[in-house]
Structures are given as C-alpha cells and as structure tokens.
CSV table of C-alpha atoms (C1' of nucleotides) in Angstrom, one decimal:
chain,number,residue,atom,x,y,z
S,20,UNK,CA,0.0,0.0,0.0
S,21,UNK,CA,1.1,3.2,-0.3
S,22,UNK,CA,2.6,5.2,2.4
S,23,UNK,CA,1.8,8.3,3.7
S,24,UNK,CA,3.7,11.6,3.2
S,25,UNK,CA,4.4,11.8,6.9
S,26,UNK,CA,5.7,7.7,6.8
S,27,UNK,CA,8.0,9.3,3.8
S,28,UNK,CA,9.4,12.5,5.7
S,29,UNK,CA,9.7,9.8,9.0
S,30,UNK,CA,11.6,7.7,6.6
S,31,UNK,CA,14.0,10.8,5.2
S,32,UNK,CA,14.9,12.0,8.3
S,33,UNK,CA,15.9,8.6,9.9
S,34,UNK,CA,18.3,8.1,7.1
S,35,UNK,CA,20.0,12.0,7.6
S,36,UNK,CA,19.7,11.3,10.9
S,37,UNK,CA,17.7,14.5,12.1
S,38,UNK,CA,14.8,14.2,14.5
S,39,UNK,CA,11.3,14.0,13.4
S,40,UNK,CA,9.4,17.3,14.8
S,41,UNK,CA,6.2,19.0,13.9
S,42,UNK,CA,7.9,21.5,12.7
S,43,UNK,CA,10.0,20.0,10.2
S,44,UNK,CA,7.6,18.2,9.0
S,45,UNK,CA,5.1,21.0,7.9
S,46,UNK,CA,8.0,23.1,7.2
S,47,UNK,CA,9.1,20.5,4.6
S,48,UNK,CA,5.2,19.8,3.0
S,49,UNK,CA,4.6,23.4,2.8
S,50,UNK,CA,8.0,24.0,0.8
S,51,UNK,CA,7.7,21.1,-1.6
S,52,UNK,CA,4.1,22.6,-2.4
S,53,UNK,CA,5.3,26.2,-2.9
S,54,UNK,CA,6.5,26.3,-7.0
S,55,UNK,CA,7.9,29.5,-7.0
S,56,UNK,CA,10.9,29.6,-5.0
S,57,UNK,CA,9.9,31.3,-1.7
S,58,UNK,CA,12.1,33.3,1.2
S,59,UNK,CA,11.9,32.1,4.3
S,60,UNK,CA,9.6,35.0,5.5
S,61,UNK,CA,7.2,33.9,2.9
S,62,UNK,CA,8.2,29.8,3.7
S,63,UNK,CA,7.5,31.6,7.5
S,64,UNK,CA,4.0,32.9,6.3
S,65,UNK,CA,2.4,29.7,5.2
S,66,UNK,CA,3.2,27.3,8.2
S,67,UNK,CA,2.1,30.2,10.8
S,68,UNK,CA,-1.3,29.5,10.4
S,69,UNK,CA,-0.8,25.7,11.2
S,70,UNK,CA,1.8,26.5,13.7
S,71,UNK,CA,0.5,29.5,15.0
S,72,UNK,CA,3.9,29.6,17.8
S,73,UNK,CA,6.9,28.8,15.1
S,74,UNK,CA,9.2,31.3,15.8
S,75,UNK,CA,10.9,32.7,12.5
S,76,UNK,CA,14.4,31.8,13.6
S,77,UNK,CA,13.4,28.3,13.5
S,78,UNK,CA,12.3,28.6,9.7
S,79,UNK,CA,15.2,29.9,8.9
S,80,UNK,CA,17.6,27.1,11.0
S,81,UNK,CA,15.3,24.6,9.4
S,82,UNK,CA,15.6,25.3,6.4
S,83,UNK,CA,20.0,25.7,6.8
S,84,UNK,CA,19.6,22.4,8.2
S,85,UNK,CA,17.5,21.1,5.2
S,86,UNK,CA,19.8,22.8,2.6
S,87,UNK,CA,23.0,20.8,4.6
S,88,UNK,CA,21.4,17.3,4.4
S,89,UNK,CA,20.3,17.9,1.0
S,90,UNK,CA,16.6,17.5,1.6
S,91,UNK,CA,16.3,21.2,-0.5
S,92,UNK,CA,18.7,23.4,-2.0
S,93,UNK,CA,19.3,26.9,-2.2
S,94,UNK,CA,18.5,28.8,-5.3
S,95,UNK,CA,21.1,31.6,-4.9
S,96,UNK,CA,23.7,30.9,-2.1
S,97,UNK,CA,25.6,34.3,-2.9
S,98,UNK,CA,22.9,36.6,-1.6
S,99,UNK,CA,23.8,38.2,1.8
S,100,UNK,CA,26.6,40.2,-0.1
S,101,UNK,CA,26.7,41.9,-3.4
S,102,UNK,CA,29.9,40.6,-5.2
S,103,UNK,CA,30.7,42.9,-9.1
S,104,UNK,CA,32.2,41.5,-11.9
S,105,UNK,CA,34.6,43.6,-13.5
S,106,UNK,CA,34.9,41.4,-16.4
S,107,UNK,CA,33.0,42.2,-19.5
S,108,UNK,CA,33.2,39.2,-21.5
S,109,UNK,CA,31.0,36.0,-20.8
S,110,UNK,CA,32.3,33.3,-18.6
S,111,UNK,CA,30.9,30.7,-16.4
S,112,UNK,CA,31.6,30.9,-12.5
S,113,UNK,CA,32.4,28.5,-9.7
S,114,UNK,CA,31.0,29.1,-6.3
S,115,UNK,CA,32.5,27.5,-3.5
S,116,UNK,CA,29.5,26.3,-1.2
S,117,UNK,CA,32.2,26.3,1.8
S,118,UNK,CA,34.2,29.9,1.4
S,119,UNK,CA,32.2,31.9,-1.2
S,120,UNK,CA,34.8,32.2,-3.2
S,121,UNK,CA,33.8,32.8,-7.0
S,122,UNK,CA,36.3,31.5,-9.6
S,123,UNK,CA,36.0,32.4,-12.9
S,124,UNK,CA,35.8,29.5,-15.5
S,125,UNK,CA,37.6,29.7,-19.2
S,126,UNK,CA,34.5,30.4,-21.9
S,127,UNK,CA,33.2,27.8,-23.2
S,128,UNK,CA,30.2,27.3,-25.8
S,129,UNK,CA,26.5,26.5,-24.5
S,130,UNK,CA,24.0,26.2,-26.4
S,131,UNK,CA,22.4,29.6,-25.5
S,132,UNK,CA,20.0,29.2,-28.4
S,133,UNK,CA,18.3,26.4,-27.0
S,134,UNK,CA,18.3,27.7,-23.6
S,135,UNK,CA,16.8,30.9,-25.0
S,136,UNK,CA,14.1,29.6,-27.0
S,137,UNK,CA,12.6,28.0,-23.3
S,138,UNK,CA,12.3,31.6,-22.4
S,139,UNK,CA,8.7,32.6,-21.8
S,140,UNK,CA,6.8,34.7,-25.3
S,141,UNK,CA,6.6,38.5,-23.4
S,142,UNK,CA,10.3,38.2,-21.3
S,143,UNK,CA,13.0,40.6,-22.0
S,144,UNK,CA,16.5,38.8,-22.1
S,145,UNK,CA,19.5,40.8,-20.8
S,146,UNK,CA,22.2,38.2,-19.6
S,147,UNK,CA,22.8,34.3,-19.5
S,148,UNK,CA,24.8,33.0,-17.0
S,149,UNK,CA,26.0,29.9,-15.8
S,150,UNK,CA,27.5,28.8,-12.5
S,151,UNK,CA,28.9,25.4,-11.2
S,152,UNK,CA,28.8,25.3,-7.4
S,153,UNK,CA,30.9,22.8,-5.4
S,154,UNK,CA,33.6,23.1,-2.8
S,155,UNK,CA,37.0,25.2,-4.5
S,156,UNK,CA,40.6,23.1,-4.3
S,157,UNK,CA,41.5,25.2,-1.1
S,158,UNK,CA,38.9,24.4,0.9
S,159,UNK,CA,39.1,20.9,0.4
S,160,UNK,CA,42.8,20.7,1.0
S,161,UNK,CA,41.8,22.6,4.2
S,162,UNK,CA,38.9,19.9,4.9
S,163,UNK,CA,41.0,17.2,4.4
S,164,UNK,CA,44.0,18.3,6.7
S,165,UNK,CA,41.5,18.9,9.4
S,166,UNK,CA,40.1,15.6,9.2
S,167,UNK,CA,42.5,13.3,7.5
S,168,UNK,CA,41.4,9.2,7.4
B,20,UNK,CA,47.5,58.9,-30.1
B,21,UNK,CA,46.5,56.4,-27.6
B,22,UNK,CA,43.5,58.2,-25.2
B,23,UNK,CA,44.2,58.3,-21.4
B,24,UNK,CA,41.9,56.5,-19.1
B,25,UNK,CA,40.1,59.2,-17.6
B,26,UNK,CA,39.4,60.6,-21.1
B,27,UNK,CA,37.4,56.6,-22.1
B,28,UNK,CA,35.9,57.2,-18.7
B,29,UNK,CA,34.4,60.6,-19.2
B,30,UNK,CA,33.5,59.2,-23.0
B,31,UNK,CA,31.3,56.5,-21.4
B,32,UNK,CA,30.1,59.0,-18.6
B,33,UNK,CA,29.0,61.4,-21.3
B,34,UNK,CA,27.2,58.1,-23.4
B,35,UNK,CA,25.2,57.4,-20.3
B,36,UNK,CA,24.3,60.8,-19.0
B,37,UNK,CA,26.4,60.5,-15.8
B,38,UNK,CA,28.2,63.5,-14.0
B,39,UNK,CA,32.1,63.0,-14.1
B,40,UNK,CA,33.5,63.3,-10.1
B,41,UNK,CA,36.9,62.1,-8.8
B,42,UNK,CA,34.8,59.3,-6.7
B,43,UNK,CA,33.4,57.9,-9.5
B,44,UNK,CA,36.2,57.9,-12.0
B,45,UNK,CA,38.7,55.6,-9.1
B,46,UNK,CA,36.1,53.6,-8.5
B,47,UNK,CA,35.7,52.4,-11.9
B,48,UNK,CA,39.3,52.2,-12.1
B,49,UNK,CA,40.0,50.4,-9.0
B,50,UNK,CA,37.0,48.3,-9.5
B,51,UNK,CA,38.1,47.3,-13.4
B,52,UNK,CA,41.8,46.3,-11.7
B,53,UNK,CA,40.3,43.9,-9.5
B,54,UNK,CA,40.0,40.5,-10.6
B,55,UNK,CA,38.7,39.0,-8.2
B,56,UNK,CA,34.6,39.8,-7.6
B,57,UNK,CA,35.0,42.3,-5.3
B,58,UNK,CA,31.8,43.0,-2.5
B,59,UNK,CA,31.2,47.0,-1.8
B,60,UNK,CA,33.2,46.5,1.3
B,61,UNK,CA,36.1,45.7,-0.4
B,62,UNK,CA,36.3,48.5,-3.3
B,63,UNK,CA,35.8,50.8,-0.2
B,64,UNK,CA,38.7,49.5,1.2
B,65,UNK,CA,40.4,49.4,-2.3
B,66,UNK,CA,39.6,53.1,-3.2
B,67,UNK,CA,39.9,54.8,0.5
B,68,UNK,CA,43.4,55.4,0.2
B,69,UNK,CA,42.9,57.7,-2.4
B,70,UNK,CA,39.8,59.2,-1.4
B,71,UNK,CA,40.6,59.2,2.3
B,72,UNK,CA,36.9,61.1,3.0
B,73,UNK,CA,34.8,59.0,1.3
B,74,UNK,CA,31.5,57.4,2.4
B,75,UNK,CA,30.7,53.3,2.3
B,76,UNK,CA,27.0,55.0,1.2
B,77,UNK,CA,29.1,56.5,-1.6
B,78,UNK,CA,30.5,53.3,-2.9
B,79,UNK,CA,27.3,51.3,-2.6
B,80,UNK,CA,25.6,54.2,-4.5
B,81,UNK,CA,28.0,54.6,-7.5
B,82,UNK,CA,28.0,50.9,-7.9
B,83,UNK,CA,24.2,50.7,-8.1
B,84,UNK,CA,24.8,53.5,-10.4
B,85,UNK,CA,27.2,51.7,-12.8
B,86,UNK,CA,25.1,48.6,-12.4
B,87,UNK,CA,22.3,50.5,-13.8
B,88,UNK,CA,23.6,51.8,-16.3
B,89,UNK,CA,25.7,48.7,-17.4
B,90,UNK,CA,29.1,50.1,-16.8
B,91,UNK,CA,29.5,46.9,-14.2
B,92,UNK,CA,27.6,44.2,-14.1
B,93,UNK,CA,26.4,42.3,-10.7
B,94,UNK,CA,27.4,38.7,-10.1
B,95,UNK,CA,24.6,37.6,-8.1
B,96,UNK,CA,21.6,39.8,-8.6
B,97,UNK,CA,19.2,37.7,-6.0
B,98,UNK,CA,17.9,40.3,-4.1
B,99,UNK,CA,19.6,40.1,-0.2
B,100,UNK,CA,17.4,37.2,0.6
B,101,UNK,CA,18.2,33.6,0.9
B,102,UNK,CA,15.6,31.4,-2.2
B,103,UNK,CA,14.7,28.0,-1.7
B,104,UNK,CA,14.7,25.6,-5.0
B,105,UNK,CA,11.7,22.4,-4.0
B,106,UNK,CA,11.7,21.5,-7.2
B,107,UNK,CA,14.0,18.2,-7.6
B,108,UNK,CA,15.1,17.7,-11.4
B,109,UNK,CA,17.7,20.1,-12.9
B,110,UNK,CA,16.3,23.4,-14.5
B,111,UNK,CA,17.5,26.7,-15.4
B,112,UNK,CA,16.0,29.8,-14.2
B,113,UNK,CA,14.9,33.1,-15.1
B,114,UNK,CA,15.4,36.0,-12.9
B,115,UNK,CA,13.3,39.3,-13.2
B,116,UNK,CA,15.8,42.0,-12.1
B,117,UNK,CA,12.7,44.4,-11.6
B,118,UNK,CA,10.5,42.7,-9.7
B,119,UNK,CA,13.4,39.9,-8.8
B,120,UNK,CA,10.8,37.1,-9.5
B,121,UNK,CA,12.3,33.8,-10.1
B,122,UNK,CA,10.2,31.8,-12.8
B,123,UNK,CA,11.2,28.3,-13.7
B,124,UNK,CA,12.5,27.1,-17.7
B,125,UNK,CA,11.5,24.3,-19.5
B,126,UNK,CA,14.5,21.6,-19.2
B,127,UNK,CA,17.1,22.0,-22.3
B,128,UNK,CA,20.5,20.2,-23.1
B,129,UNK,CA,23.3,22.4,-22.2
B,130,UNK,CA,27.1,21.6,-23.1
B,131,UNK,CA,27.6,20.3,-19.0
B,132,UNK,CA,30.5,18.0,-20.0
B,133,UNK,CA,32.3,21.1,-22.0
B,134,UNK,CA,31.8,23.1,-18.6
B,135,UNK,CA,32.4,20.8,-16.2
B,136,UNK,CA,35.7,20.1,-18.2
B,137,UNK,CA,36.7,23.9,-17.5
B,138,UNK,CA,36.3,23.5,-14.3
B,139,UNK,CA,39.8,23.7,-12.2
B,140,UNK,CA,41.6,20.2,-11.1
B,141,UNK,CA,41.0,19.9,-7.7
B,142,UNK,CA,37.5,21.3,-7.4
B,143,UNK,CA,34.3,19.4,-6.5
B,144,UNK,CA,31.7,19.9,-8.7
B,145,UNK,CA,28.0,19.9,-6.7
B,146,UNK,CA,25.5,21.4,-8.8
B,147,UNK,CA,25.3,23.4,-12.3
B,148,UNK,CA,22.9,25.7,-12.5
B,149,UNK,CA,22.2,28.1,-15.7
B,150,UNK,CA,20.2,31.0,-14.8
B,151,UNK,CA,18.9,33.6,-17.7
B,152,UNK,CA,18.3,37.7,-16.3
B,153,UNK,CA,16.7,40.1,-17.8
B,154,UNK,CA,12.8,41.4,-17.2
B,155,UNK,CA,9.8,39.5,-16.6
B,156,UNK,CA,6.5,39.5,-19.3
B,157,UNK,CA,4.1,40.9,-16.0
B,158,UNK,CA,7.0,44.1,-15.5
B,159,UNK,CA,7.4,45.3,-19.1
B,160,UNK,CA,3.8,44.9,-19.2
B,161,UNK,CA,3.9,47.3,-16.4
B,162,UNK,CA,6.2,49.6,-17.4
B,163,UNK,CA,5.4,50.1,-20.6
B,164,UNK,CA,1.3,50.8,-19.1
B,165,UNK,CA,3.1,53.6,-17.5
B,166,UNK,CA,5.1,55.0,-19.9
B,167,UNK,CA,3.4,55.0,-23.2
B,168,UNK,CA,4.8,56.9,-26.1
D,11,DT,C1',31.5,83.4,-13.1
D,12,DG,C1',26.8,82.1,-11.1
D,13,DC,C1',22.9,79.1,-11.0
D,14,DT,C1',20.7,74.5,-10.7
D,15,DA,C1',20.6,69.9,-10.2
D,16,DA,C1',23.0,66.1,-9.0
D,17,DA,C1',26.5,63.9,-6.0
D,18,DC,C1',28.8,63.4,-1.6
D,19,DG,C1',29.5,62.3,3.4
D,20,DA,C1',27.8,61.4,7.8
D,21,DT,C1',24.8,58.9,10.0
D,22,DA,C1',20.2,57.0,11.2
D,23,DA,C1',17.1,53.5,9.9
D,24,DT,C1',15.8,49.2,7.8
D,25,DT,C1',16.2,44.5,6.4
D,26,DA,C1',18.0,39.9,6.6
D,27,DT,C1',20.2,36.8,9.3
D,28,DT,C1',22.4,34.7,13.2
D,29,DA,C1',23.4,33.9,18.2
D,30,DT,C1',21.9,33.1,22.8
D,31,DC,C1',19.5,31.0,26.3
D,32,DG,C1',15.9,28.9,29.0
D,33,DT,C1',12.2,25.5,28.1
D,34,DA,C1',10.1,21.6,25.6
D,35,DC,C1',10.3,17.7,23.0
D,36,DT,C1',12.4,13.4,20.7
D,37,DC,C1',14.9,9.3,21.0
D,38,DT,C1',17.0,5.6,23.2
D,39,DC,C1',17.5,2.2,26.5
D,40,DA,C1',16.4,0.0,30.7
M,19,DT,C1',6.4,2.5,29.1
M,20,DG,C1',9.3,6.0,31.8
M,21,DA,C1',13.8,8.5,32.8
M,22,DG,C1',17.8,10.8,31.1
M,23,DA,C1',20.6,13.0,27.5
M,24,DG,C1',20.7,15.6,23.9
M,25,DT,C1',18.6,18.1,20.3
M,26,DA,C1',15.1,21.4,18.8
M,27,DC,C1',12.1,25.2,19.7
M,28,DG,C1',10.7,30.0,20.8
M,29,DA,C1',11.7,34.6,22.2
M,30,DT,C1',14.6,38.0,21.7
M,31,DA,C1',19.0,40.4,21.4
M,32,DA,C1',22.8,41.1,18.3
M,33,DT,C1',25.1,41.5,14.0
M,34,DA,C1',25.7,42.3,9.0
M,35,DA,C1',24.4,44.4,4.8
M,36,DT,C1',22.1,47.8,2.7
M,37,DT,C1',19.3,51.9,2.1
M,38,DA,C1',17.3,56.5,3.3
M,39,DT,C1',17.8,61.1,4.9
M,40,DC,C1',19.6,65.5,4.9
M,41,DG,C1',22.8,69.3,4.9
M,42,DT,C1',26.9,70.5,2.2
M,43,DT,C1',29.7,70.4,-1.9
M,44,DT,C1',30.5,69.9,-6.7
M,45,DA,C1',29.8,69.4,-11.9
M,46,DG,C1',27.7,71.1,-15.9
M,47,DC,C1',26.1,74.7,-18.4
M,48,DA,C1',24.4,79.5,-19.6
DNA sequence: TGCTAAACGATAATTATTATCGTACTCTCA
DNA sequence: TGAGAGTACGATAATAATTATCGTTTAGCA
C-alpha cells in the first residue's frame, strides 16, 4: 500500500539522521508545495497558520539544516553580499559552497540558443549566465587536513 | 595617439548621461583592476586610500549607479534574501531584475561536459545551474502601461 | 563666473540573518 | 512505558548588509 507523506518524511529524516518534529515536517510539505521559490519570511507565512507559535528563527535554521542534508537546496547561495564582476566578457563561474569564493571559469560554448528559446513569449533577455557550485581546491585541502582518514 | 583612461571614462560618462567626479572615476578604475569579484566593502577599502573622506554610502551608490547603467555588471543579482529551490530535477532559471521574481524554464540540453571540463583540477563539482536575467513579461507589461509613447 | 541639479559624506534606519539561552520535545535504552 | 541525555524550539538580542535622509559640496552649463 502506499505510504503516507508523513511515513515518507519519517523515513528521510531517519536516514540524515535529524529528529522527526512537527515542525520540520510541515516546514518541509509546505515548501515542496510552494512552486515559485519562496524566502523564508514567505516559507515563515504559510506554516504560521498551522503553527501559530513557530518562531521565524526556526524557519530559517530549518531550512540551513535542510539545505546541509540535502533535503532542499538553495537557489542563490551568494545573496547576503553583493559581489561585481569587472569582467565584461561571458564566462561561467564557480562558487564555493564552503568559502564563497567565486572563480572564474575559461569560456566555453552552451547552447544559448536552446536555452533561449525555453524563455517565456513576453520576457525581455539581458544576460545568461551559468554557475557550477561545489567546494574550490583550497577548501578541500583545508577539509581534508582537518580531518585526514 | 592612444586616449588616457580618464578621457574613455568621461566618454562612457557622457554616453550614459552621468556627472564625471573624482569618486566615480577611481572607483571604476579600481573596481576594473580587481579581478577578483570584489563586495562593496572591499572597493571601499580598495579606493579609500585615495579618497581618504569617502563614504561606504558613496560606494554602494555609485556601484548601483554603474550597475544601472551597465558600466559593471552584478554577479549575483538575487535580491539580499536567501531562495529555496523544491523542485527536484535540474532546470535553469529566469530571474526578473525588476520585480526579482524567479520563474522556472523548460529543461534543455546544455554543453555540462564542455563546462564541467573547465572547471579547475581539484574542485568538486556539486551542482550546475544556468540562470537567464533580464525582465519579466508581468513588469514590461507594467512599465510600458506607465510610460506610453 | 553664477545658477541649478546632481552627487557626496555622515549617520540614522531598515532588512535579513544569526546567536543566545531557557524551556520543551524526541529518541534511546532499561 | 518512563527517565535521562541531547537536540530542537521560541523569544529575543545582536550583528551584518544595505538603504534612506539630509545638509553641504561639486559638476555642468548658460
């Protein structure tokens, strides 16, 4: 028989090893029902009214601890600080997840036409860009001399 | 005979209508020297040796200002707040910079071997994401309700 | 050179996020 | 099933990033 959504969540969370709570639970159906990328004041917004004493701090350290096991990810993880790019021609970037850093990447050729064309009829392009996230060749030199096995 | 550098500047100054002040010109100098993806903080500290009275509001001002009128572009335009991504399969996005709505494309085959090839030795790839900027159908709608001509 | 509008600098205010800390709940094991 | 340990929660203070305000200064132009 099928299981339930709640057997499901039960089920994730047993294998990241996090506790099963209330709130994480409706935290995490409310998100996976929200198609348009939310912040977590608007993520805060829909659960209130089924958890009318959530307390936005926990929305926002359940969803960090969501993003780390992998349950959801982050659209943009370089918000918090405006970074410029002084470089006019196109490139890719890599962000390290860990430091921040952003690396430029050599040019290479997408196929922008395609990727264009999926554009919504009435949208005004202005820029493509692409970004490869991960964790940078320092940091995981760093990582592994703190913990070498 | 070659132009100097703060003859191209006040050229491109003129093109986009901008006043031409000392703050503004080694800003855009330091700001072109740095290769690196510099925050606001940092071309403050880059540029307040020269221009020992300036203001952080300055900086953050004549970037937005550069920004605006394409001088400099911004690497990550998510508006100051964290986004969450439910959705599970890989898709690109497209990011209003008016109204900084984030609308999901249709699924396309980009080059990701090409890229991931240009990626560094020594990095760990995560996640590639392709994200296209520019304005949204509902805001040019808008804007051009209130500005007919 | 003198006027007008825009830019600057100082600083207060706002927004987003994180830290702290006492209480409550989950999980495990007897 | 109940007690204890440890994690999570809620309230709130603190911090970080950014923006707004306002009086003064400067650039652009007649």
């Amino acid at each position: 028989m099928a299981e339930s959504f709640t057997e499901r969540f039960q089920q994730l969370c047993r294998e990241k090893n996090l506790a099963v709570t209330h709130q994480r639970l409706v935290i995490y159906r409310e998100v996976m029902q929200m198609h348009n990328h939310p912040s977590p004041e608007q993520v805060y917004d829909r659960v209130k009214p089924e958890l009318p004493s959530i307390s936005l701090a926990t929305v926002y350290k359940t969803l960090h601890t969501f993003v780390e096991t992998g349950l959801i990810r982050e659209v943009s993880p370089h918000h918090g600080s405006m970074r410029i790019e002084p470089n006019e021609h196109r490139h890719p970037h890599f962000l390290c997840l860990q430091c921040r850093a952003i690396t430029d990447l050599s040019d290479h050729e997408l196929d922008f036409a395609a990727l264009k064309a999926s554009v919504p009829a009435g949208f005004q392009v202005e820029h493509v860009s692409t970004e490869v996230r991960g964790i940078c060749g320092n940091c995981l030199a760093k990582n592994a001399a703190q913990a070498p096995n």
